[in-house]
XYZ file of C-alpha atoms in Angstrom:
243
model
C 65.500 89.660 77.674
C 65.205 87.927 80.632
C 66.937 90.181 82.790
C 64.625 93.142 81.433
C 61.083 90.919 81.554
C 62.758 90.597 85.604
C 63.067 94.686 86.419
C 59.802 94.581 84.542
C 58.765 92.595 86.913
C 59.376 94.262 89.752
C 56.142 96.549 89.383
C 54.241 93.133 90.007
C 52.108 93.291 92.695
C 53.381 89.605 93.128
C 56.919 90.978 93.421
C 58.068 90.360 97.131
C 60.624 92.406 98.898
C 63.308 89.878 98.255
C 63.224 88.543 95.018
C 62.955 92.965 94.054
C 65.642 93.101 96.229
C 68.019 90.425 94.456
C 66.703 91.930 90.704
C 68.090 94.854 92.326
C 71.137 94.342 93.095
C 71.928 92.169 90.185
C 71.132 95.438 88.183
C 73.635 96.901 90.197
C 76.572 94.482 89.220
C 75.640 94.489 85.431
C 75.530 98.430 84.968
C 78.941 98.261 86.860
C 81.004 96.391 84.970
C 78.834 96.766 81.400
C 79.663 100.508 81.902
C 83.032 99.450 82.989
C 83.798 97.323 79.213
C 82.575 100.055 77.585
C 84.621 102.621 79.424
C 87.844 100.737 78.670
C 86.607 100.598 74.652
C 85.483 103.531 74.422
C 86.811 105.570 76.405
C 83.863 108.886 76.917
C 83.931 110.590 79.696
C 79.888 110.050 80.077
C 80.330 106.309 80.097
C 83.087 106.269 82.985
C 81.822 103.897 85.695
C 81.476 106.767 88.305
C 78.736 108.604 85.983
C 76.880 106.221 84.232
C 76.455 103.075 86.906
C 74.831 105.759 89.412
C 72.600 107.333 86.567
C 71.257 104.340 85.052
C 70.429 103.283 88.870
C 69.064 106.240 89.778
C 66.533 105.788 86.488
C 66.171 102.061 87.541
C 64.992 102.800 90.927
C 62.740 106.117 89.817
C 61.222 104.165 86.684
C 60.317 101.137 88.376
C 59.794 103.250 91.816
C 61.459 100.845 93.924
C 62.350 101.508 97.223
C 64.928 102.771 98.177
C 64.718 100.695 101.497
C 64.440 97.376 99.092
C 67.460 98.676 96.682
C 69.670 98.361 99.527
C 68.905 94.925 101.019
C 71.024 93.086 98.958
C 73.027 96.085 97.991
C 74.249 97.375 101.529
C 76.495 94.379 101.738
C 78.794 96.331 98.706
C 78.966 99.723 100.740
C 80.342 97.008 103.443
C 82.833 95.867 100.697
C 84.422 99.879 101.999
C 86.004 98.583 105.139
C 88.303 95.764 103.402
C 88.769 98.672 100.581
C 90.498 101.233 103.298
C 93.038 98.694 104.061
C 93.463 97.066 101.062
C 95.332 100.569 100.241
C 98.078 99.687 101.939
C 99.540 97.826 99.490
C 100.150 100.034 96.653
C 102.262 101.941 100.126
C 104.105 98.321 100.321
C 104.800 98.627 96.588
C 105.679 101.597 95.644
C 107.633 102.580 98.576
C 111.091 102.955 96.265
C 109.321 105.952 94.426
C 107.738 107.356 98.090
C 111.330 107.327 99.369
C 112.132 108.808 96.170
C 109.966 111.906 95.327
C 108.799 112.399 99.384
C 108.573 116.880 98.586
C 106.166 116.018 95.692
C 104.096 113.668 97.389
C 104.323 115.727 101.084
C 103.051 118.915 98.787
C 100.086 117.399 96.947
C 98.905 116.010 100.626
C 98.679 118.894 103.044
C 98.274 121.121 99.505
C 94.797 118.874 98.400
C 93.813 118.092 102.498
C 93.491 122.767 103.273
C 93.160 123.850 100.142
C 89.314 121.124 100.250
C 88.770 122.089 103.525
C 89.262 125.563 103.734
C 87.320 126.002 99.356
C 84.970 124.208 101.830
C 84.346 126.085 105.096
C 84.478 129.203 102.628
C 81.609 127.743 100.426
C 79.926 128.411 104.017
C 80.651 131.101 104.661
C 79.404 132.784 101.252
C 76.748 130.894 100.573
C 73.740 129.423 103.179
C 73.729 126.325 103.542
C 72.269 123.439 106.026
C 74.157 122.568 108.372
C 74.077 119.020 107.840
C 75.155 119.535 104.371
C 77.646 121.888 104.810
C 79.635 120.003 108.057
C 79.274 117.005 105.099
C 81.150 119.487 102.418
C 84.079 119.610 105.176
C 85.639 116.627 103.501
C 84.361 116.091 100.218
C 87.447 115.694 98.300
C 89.262 112.130 100.264
C 88.907 109.001 98.738
C 85.160 107.658 100.423
C 85.907 105.528 102.592
C 88.553 107.637 104.495
C 85.231 110.566 104.139
C 82.604 108.266 105.692
C 85.403 107.596 108.451
C 85.542 111.043 108.821
C 83.012 112.621 108.695
C 81.531 111.748 112.023
C 83.478 114.628 113.410
C 82.602 117.123 111.846
C 79.097 116.269 111.920
C 78.060 114.952 108.676
C 76.450 112.183 107.357
C 77.375 110.072 105.055
C 75.377 109.187 102.485
C 75.360 113.039 102.044
C 78.706 112.530 102.834
C 79.628 109.836 99.930
C 77.534 112.003 97.026
C 79.444 115.246 97.668
C 82.486 112.825 97.036
C 81.502 111.758 94.068
C 80.293 114.949 92.463
C 84.161 116.664 93.738
C 85.547 113.466 92.163
C 83.831 113.606 88.553
C 84.184 117.723 88.819
C 87.636 117.363 89.281
C 87.616 114.696 86.577
C 86.070 116.755 83.491
C 87.920 119.794 84.661
C 91.215 118.232 85.300
C 92.614 119.395 81.092
C 91.709 122.372 80.334
C 93.546 123.174 83.888
C 96.593 121.736 84.068
C 96.546 123.180 79.865
C 96.178 126.796 81.528
C 98.285 126.457 84.361
C 101.000 124.533 81.597
C 101.305 121.993 83.887
C 103.468 118.757 81.750
C 104.945 117.230 85.018
C 103.637 113.806 85.896
C 104.395 113.776 89.418
C 102.392 117.212 89.142
C 99.543 116.942 87.383
C 99.319 113.045 89.957
C 100.097 114.593 93.156
C 97.137 117.187 91.745
C 94.715 114.582 91.018
C 95.311 112.452 93.581
C 94.725 115.219 96.609
C 91.843 117.078 95.010
C 89.174 114.733 93.150
C 90.780 111.508 95.299
C 89.765 107.503 93.353
C 88.419 109.237 90.560
C 91.373 111.226 90.053
C 93.741 109.041 90.469
C 91.613 106.685 87.630
C 92.108 109.563 85.296
C 95.835 109.985 86.464
C 96.464 106.557 85.428
C 94.552 107.013 81.733
C 97.191 110.069 81.224
C 100.163 108.156 82.649
C 101.522 105.026 84.514
C 103.793 107.808 86.793
C 101.033 110.374 87.379
C 98.769 107.213 88.972
C 101.073 105.924 90.875
C 101.644 109.534 92.500
C 97.805 110.086 92.033
C 97.091 107.221 94.012
C 99.686 106.876 96.805
C 98.497 111.016 97.477
C 95.224 110.441 97.677
C 96.566 107.515 100.395
C 97.864 110.292 102.756
C 94.944 112.462 101.798
C 92.893 110.353 103.179
C 94.492 109.249 106.385
C 95.478 112.567 106.788
C 92.311 113.603 107.051
C 91.027 110.728 109.267
C 93.599 111.748 111.463
C 93.138 115.293 111.766
C 88.891 115.136 111.626
C 88.923 116.104 115.396
C 91.863 118.923 115.316
C 89.846 120.862 111.962
C 86.741 120.234 113.426
C 87.603 121.916 115.923
C 89.019 124.993 114.274
C 86.045 125.145 111.013
C 83.117 123.762 112.735
């Protein structure tokens, strides 16, 4: 009840912007951990933190007319955690080095396919559908994980905030469509499922792969990491060819 009262106070003229910003930070953390708890217990797709947390926060911002600068006063520190998260990707590479040695071809094919299909499909969309330049350029890196996409999008002339949104949408679509696609294509191999999810749907796909099985989750995580690294390294060349 105290939390709800705090949200109500956000519309009061006596509420300072600093206090409102702190409440926004608290609301963000509560929304994330609550959705994570609920998804762990009930496994409905719409309870996934990647879906329910942004949805609930958008409702909060709209209903209480919270200015975005106020919302990000303290929440931008959460966004800043993307930088150390990128460095932390080195841990699973070291931990699963034996698996990389066992399946180098599978992971390599997943990385190359995910990278090229993501780039070329985005480029084709731009050719057949008119999009504003900022949107079309931000779209090109949508198939890699957010930390890598934000780093690479500058080479294409993309907008980091818009890029992050497109990455989120791509991941959610991959999570929702992977089941029907695997059935339609008769894909049963754990390695193939993991490589496909990691290469096409990045972090959300890796989380979905981990739900399917341990091997799928590990392969998806490694594919996601190497695809992101390849995107960052190759971004200047890809931009020269496609933009």
